[in-house]
Coordinates of C-alpha atoms in Angstrom, one line a residue:
Chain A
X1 CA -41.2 28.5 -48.1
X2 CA -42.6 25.1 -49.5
X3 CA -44.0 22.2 -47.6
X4 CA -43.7 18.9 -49.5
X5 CA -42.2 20.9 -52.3
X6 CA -45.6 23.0 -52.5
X7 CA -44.7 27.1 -51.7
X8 CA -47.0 28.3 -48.6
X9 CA -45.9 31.7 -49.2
X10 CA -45.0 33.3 -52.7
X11 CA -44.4 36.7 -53.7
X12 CA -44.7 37.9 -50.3
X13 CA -43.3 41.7 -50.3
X14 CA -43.6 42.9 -46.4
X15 CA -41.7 45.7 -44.8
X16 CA -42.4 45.9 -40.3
X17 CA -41.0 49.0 -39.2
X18 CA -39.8 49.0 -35.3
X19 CA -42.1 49.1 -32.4
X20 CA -45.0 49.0 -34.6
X21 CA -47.8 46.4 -34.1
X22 CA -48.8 45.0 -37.4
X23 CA -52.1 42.6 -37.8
X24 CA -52.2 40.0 -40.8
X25 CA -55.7 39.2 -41.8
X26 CA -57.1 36.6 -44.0
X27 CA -59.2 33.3 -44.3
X28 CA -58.3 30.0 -42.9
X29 CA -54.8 28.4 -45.3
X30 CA -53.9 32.1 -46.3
X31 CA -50.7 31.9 -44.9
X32 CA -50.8 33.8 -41.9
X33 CA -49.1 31.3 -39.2
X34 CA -46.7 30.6 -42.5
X35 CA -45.9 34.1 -42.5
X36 CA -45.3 34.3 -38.6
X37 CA -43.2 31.5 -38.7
X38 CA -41.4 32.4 -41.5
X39 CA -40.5 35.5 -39.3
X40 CA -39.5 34.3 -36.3
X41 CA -36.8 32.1 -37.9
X42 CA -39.1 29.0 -37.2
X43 CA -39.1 28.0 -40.7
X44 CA -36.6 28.0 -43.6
X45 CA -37.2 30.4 -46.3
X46 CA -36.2 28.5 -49.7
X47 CA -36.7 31.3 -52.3
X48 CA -36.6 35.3 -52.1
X49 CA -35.1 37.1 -49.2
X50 CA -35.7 38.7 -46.2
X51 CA -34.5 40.2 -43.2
X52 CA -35.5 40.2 -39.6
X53 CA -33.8 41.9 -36.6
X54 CA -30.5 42.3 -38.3
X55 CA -30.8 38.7 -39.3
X56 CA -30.8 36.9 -42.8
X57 CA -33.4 34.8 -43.4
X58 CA -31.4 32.4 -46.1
X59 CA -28.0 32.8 -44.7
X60 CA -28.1 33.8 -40.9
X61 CA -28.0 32.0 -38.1
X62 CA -32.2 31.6 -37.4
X63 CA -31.1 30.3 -33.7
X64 CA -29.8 33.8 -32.9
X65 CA -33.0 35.4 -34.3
X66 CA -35.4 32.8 -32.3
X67 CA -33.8 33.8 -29.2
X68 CA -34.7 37.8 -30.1
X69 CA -38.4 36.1 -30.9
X70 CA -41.5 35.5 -28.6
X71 CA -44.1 32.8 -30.1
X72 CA -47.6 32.3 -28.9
X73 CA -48.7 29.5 -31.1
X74 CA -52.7 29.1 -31.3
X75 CA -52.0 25.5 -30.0
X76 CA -50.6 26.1 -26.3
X77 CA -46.9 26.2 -26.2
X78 CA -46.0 24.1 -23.1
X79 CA -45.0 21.2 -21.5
X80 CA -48.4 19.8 -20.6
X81 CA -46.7 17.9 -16.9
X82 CA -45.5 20.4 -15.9
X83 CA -47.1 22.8 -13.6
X84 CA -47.0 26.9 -14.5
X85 CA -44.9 27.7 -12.4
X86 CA -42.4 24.8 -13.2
X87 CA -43.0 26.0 -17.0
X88 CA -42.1 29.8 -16.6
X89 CA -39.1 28.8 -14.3
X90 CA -37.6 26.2 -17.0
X91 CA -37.8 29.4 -19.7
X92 CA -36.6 32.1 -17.4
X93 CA -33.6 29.6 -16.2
X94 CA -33.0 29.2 -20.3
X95 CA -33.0 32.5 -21.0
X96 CA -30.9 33.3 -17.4
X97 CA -33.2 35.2 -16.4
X98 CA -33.9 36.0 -12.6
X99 CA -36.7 33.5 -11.8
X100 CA -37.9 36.1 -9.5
X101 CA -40.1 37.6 -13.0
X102 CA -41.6 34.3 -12.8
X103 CA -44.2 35.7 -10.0
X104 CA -44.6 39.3 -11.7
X105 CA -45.4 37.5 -14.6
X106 CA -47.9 34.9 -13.2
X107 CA -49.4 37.6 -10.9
X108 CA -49.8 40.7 -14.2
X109 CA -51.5 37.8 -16.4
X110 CA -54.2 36.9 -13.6
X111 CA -52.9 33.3 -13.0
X112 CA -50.9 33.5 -10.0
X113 CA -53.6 31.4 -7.9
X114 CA -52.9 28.5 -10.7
X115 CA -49.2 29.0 -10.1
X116 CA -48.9 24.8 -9.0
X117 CA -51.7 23.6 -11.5
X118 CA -50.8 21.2 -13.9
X119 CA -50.8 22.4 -18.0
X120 CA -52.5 20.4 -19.4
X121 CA -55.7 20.9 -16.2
X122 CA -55.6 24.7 -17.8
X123 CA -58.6 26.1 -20.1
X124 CA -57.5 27.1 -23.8
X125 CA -58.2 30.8 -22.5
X126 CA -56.2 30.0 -19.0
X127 CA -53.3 28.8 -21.4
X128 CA -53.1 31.1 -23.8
X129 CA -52.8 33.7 -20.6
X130 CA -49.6 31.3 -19.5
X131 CA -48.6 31.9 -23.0
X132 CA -48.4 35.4 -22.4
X133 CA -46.6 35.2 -19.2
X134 CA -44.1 33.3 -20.4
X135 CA -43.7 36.2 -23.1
X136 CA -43.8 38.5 -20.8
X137 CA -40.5 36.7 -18.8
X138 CA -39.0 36.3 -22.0
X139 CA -39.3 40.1 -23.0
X140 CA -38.2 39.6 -26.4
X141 CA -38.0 42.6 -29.3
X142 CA -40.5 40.9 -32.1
X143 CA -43.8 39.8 -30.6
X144 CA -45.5 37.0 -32.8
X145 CA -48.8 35.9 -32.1
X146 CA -50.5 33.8 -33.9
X147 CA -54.7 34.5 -33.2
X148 CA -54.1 35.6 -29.7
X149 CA -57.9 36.3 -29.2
X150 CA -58.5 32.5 -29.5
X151 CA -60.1 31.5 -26.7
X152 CA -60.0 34.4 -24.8
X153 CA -63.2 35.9 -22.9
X154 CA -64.3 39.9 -22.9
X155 CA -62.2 40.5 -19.9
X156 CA -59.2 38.3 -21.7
X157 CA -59.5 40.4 -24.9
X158 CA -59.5 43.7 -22.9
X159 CA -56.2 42.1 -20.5
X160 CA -54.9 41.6 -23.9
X161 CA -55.2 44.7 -26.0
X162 CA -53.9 46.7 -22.5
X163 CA -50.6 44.2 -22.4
X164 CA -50.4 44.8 -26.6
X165 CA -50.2 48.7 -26.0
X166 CA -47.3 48.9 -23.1
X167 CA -45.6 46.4 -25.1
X168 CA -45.4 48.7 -27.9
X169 CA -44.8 51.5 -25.8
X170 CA -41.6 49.6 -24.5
X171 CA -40.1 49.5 -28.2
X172 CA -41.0 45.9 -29.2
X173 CA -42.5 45.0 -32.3
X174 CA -45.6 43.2 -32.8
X175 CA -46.7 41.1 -35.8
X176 CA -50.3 39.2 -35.2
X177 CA -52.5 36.8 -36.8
X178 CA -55.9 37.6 -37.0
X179 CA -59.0 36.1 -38.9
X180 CA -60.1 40.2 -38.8
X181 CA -58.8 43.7 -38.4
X182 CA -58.0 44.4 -34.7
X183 CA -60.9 46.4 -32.8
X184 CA -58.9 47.7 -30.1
X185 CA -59.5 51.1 -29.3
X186 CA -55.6 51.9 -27.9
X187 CA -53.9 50.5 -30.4
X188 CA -53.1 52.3 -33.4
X189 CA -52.3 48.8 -36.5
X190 CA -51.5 48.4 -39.7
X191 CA -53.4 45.8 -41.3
X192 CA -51.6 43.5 -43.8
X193 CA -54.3 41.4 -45.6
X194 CA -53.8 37.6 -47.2
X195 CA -55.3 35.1 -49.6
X196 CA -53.8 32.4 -50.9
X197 CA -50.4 32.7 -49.7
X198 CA -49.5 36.5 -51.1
X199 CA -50.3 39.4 -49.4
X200 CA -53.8 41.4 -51.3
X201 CA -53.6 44.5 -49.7
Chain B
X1 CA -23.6 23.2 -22.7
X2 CA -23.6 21.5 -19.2
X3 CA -26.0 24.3 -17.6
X4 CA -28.4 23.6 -20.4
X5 CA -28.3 19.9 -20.6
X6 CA -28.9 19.9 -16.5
X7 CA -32.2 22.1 -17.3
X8 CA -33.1 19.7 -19.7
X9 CA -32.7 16.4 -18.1
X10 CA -34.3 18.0 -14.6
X11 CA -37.2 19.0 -16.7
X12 CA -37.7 15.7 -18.6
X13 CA -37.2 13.4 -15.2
X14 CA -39.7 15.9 -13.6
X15 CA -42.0 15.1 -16.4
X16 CA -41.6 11.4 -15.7
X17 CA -42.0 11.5 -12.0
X18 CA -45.4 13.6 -12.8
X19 CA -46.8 11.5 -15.2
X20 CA -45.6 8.3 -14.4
X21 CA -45.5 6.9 -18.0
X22 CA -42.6 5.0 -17.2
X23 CA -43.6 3.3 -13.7
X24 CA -46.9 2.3 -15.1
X25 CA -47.0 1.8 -18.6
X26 CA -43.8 0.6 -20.2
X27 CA -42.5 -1.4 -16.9
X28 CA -45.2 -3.4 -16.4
X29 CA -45.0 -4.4 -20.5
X30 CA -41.4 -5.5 -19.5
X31 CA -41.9 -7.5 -17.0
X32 CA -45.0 -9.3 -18.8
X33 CA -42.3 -9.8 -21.5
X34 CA -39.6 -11.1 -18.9
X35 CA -42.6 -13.7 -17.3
X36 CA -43.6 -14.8 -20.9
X37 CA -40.0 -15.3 -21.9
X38 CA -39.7 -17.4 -18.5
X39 CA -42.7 -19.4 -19.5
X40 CA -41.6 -19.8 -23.0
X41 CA -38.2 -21.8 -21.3
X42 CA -40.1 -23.1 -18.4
X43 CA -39.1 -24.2 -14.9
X44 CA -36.6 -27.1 -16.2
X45 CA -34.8 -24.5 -18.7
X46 CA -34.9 -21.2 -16.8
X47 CA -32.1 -21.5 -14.4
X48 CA -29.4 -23.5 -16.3
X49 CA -30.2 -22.3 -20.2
X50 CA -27.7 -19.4 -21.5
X51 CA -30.9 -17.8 -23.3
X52 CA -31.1 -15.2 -19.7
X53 CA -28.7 -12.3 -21.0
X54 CA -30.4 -12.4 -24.0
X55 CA -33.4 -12.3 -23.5
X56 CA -32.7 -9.8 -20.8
X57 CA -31.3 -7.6 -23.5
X58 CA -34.6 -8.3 -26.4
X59 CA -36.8 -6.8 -23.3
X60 CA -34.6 -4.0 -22.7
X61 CA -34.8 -3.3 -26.3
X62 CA -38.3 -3.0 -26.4
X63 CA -38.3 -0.8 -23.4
X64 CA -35.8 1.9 -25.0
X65 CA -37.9 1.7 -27.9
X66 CA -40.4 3.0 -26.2
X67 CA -38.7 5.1 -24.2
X68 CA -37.1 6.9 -27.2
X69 CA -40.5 7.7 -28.4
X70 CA -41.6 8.9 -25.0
X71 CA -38.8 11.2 -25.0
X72 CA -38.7 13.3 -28.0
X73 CA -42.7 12.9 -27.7
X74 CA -42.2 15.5 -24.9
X75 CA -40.7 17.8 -27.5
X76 CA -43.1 17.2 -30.0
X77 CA -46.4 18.3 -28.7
X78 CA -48.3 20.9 -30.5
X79 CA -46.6 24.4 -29.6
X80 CA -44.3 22.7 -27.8
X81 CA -41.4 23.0 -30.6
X82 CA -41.9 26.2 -31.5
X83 CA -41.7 28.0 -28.3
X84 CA -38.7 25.9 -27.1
X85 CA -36.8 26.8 -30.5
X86 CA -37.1 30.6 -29.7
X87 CA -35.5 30.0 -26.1
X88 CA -32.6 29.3 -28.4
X89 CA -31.0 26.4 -25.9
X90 CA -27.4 25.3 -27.0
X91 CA -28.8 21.9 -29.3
X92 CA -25.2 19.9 -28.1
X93 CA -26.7 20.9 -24.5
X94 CA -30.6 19.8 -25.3
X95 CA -28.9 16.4 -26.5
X96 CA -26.9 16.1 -23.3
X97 CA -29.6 16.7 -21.3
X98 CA -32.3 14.0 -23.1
X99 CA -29.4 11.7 -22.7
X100 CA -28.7 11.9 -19.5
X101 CA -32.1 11.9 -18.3
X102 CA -33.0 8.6 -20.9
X103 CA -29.9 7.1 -19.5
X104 CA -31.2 7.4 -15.5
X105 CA -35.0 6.2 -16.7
X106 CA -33.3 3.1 -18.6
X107 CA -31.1 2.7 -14.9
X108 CA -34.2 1.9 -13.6
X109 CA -36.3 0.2 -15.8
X110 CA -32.6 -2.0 -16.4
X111 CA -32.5 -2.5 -12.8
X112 CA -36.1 -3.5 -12.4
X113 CA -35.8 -5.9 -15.4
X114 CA -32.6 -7.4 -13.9
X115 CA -34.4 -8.6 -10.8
X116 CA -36.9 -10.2 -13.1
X117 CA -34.5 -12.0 -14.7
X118 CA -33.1 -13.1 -11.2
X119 CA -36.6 -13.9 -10.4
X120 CA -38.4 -14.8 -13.5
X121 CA -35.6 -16.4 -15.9
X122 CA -33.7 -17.2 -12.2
X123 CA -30.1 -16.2 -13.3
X124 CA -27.6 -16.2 -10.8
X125 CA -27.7 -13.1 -8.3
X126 CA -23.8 -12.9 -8.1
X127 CA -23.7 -13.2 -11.8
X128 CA -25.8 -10.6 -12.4
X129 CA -24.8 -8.2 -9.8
X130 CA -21.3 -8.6 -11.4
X131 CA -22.7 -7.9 -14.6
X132 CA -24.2 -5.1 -13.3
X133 CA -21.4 -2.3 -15.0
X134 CA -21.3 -3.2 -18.2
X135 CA -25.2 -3.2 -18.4
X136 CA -25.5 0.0 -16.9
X137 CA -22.6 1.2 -19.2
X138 CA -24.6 -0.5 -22.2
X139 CA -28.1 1.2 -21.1
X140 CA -26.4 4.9 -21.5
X141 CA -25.0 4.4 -25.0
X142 CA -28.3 2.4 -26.3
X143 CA -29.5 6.2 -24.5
X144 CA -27.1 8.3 -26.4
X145 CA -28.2 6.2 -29.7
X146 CA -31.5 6.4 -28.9
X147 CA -31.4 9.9 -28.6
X148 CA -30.0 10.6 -31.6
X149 CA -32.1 8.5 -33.6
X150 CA -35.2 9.6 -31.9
X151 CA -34.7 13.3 -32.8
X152 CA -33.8 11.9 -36.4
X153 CA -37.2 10.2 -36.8
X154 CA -39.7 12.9 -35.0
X155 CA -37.8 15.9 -35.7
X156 CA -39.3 16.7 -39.1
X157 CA -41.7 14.5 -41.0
X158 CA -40.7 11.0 -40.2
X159 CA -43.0 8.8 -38.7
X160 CA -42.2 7.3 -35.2
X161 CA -42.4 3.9 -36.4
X162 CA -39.2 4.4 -38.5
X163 CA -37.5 4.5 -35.1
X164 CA -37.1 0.5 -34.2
X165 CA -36.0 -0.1 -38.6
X166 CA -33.6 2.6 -37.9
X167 CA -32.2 2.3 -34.5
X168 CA -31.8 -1.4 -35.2
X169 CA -28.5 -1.7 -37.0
X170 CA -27.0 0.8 -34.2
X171 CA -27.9 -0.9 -31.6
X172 CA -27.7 -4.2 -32.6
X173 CA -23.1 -4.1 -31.7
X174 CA -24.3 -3.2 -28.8
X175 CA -27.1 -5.5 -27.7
X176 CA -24.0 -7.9 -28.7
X177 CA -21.8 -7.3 -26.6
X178 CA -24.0 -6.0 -23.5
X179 CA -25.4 -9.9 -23.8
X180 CA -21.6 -11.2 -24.3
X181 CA -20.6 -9.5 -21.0
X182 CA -23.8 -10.6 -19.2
X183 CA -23.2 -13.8 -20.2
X184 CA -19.6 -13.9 -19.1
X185 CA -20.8 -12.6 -16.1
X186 CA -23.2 -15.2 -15.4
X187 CA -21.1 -18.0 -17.1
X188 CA -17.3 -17.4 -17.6
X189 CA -15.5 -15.9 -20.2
X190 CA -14.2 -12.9 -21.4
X191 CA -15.4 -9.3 -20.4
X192 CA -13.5 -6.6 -21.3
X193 CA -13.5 -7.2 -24.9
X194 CA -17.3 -6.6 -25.0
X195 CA -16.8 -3.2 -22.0
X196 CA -14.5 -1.8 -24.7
X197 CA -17.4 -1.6 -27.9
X198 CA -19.5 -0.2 -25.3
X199 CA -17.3 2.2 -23.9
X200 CA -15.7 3.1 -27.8
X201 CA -19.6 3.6 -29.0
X202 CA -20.6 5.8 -25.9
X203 CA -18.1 8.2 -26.4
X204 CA -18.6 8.1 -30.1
X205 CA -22.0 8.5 -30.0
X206 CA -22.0 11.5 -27.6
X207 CA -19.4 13.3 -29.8
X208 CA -21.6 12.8 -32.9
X209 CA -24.9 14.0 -30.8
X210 CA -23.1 16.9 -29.4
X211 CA -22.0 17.7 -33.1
X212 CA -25.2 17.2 -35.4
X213 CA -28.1 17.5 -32.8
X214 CA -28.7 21.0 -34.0
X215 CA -28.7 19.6 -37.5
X216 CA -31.3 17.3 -36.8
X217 CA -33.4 19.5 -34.9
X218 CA -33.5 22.4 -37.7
X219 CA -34.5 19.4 -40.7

């Protein structure tokens, strides 16, 4: 994976088995969100190879494995003018999905009283809960989250690590970014740890 | 396709009507440019000088410029790209839909700009009104362009401001003949000559969107 001809990731060897939840650690530039990425089909992977899902990562079609992907980015994820509501409804008509799940989503992830608020009028922590809910309509097989506790208070943490644990108990997998090793009681992780684009440990 | 490219122009005309960027912001600049443009003639010049089409169609230009910019900016925005790629939308669909809804904002900016021109630049009303086809015609393929252009300069590394260097040789046929049909509107002449480039370069430029959008978007 190179950006401006400069590898992010190198000799990365990683195997995710199914419906496990799997936490990459490691400073600031190790290549976590790289990694993620990489995964989800988001980026191109030059050298090496790898599969996700069933898909190639050189020589599959990466749109089929983004659709099998959920993405919560550390950044938001959402068309700032439009409201919540209008957000979850544009990924659930996407995805034909009933926009029904739009309200159970809103309502399990504590924002349903922000339903007609604008995005960008949202706290980080009130937008990275959207950014579950929009995972949760989306209900896809590989979970990617890139430092989900960013910006999230105690109660937001503990919301968190309960949605993380009947995720897994659904079947899905779940790969996260983390600067440290998860402290969640429930939830049993392997740690995958990084430095300078290669996995240490 | 056409479910996906509805979504997508409902959700990017939604985004206009809520933020307003258009109404406020790049309108306003046009008509400015329209009142300098009539000052620059002045009183004597405005109403029987050929320059009206013209400079109807150098304001126009800027406005799609910006537009452009304003359109793939809405894809653009931290987060924003990733979590739309892993909805996996049809890409000939996503073009479709930007398009479409660039084509209805330039509509309106074309028809606000138009009664400028009748008022600022005072070209004939029955003129204009005739003309009023093949500028509406010209305003969806400098959209379809624009689109496609757009997504080639701000869907990977390029900088913005490659957009009006780039965009220019393809629109500049156009700008032609949407100013040749205005202007045979207005004075005499010619029209369907200049409806058939249009026409010809829509349709070709929609077939090469719906063909290498998803191209574009993966660079």
């Amino acid at each position: 994976m190179l950006s401006r001809g400069f590898p992010l990731l190198s000799g990365v060897d990683l195997e995710v088995q199914r419906a496990t939840l799997t936490v990459v650690t490691g400073p600031n530039g190790a290549g976590k969100t790289s990694l993620l990425r990489l995964l989800g089909g988001l980026d191109p992977l030059h050298s090496g190879d790898g599969v996700v899902a069933g898909v190639d990562l050189r020589d599959g079609d990466r749109r089929l494995l983004r659709r099998r992907v959920g993405w919560l980015g550390h950044e938001g994820s959402f068309y700032a003018d439009l409201s919540v509501r209008e957000n979850l409804v544009f990924a659930a008509r996407a995805l034909e999905r009933p926009v029904g799940e739009v309200d159970g989503a809103l309502s399990r992830v504590g924002l349903e009283h922000r339903s007609h608020t604008t995005t960008k009028q949202l706290s980080a922590g009130q937008r990275r809960r959207l950014g579950l809910a929009w995972l949760l309509v989306r209900r896809p097989e590989l979970w990617l989250l890139d430092e989900p506790y960013a910006s999230l208070d105690d109660a937001g943490r503990e919301f968190f690590d309960g949605l993380l644990g009947e995720v897994l108990a659904g079947g899905a997998t779940v790969v996260v970014s983390a600067h440290d090793p998860l402290r969640a009681a429930n939830l049993v992780a392997r740690t995958v740890r990084m430095v300078g684009g290669r996995v240490s440990a | 396709m056409i479910r996906v490219a509805w979504l997508v122009a409902v959700k990017d005309l939604r985004i206009e009507a809520r933020s307003r960027v258009l109404l406020w912001q790049v309108l306003p600049f046009g008509v400015i440019a329209l009142l300098l443009a009539g000052l620059a003639l002045g009183p004597a010049q405005a109403g029987t000088s050929s320059a009206g089409p013209g400079l109807f169609y150098l304001v126009t230009l800027f406005v799609t410029l910006l537009m452009i910019n304003r359109s793939q900016s809405l894809e653009n925005a931290p987060g924003t790209r990733a979590s739309v790629a892993t909805l996996g939308l049809d890409p000939a669909g996503v073009f479709l839909g930007k398009a479409l809804a660039l084509t209805v904002e330039l509509w309106v900016s074309g028809l606000v700009l138009l009664g400028g021109s009748v008022l600022l630049l005072h070209t004939a009303l029955t003129g204009t009104l005739e003309a009023l086809p093949s500028i509406l015609v010209t305003l969806a393929t400098l959209a379809s362009a624009g689109t496609l252009y757009g997504a080639l300069t701000q869907g990977g590394d390029g900088p913005a401001t490659l957009l009006p260097v780039l965009t220019l040789p393809a629109f500049a046929p156009l700008l032609i003949a949407g100013e040749r049909s205005f202007s045979a509107a207005l004075h005499g002449g010619a029209l369907w000559e200049w409806w058939v480039v249009v026409v010809v370069a829509l349709v070709a430029y929609c077939a090469v969107g719906i063909l290498l959008y998803g191209v574009l978007e993966e660079s």
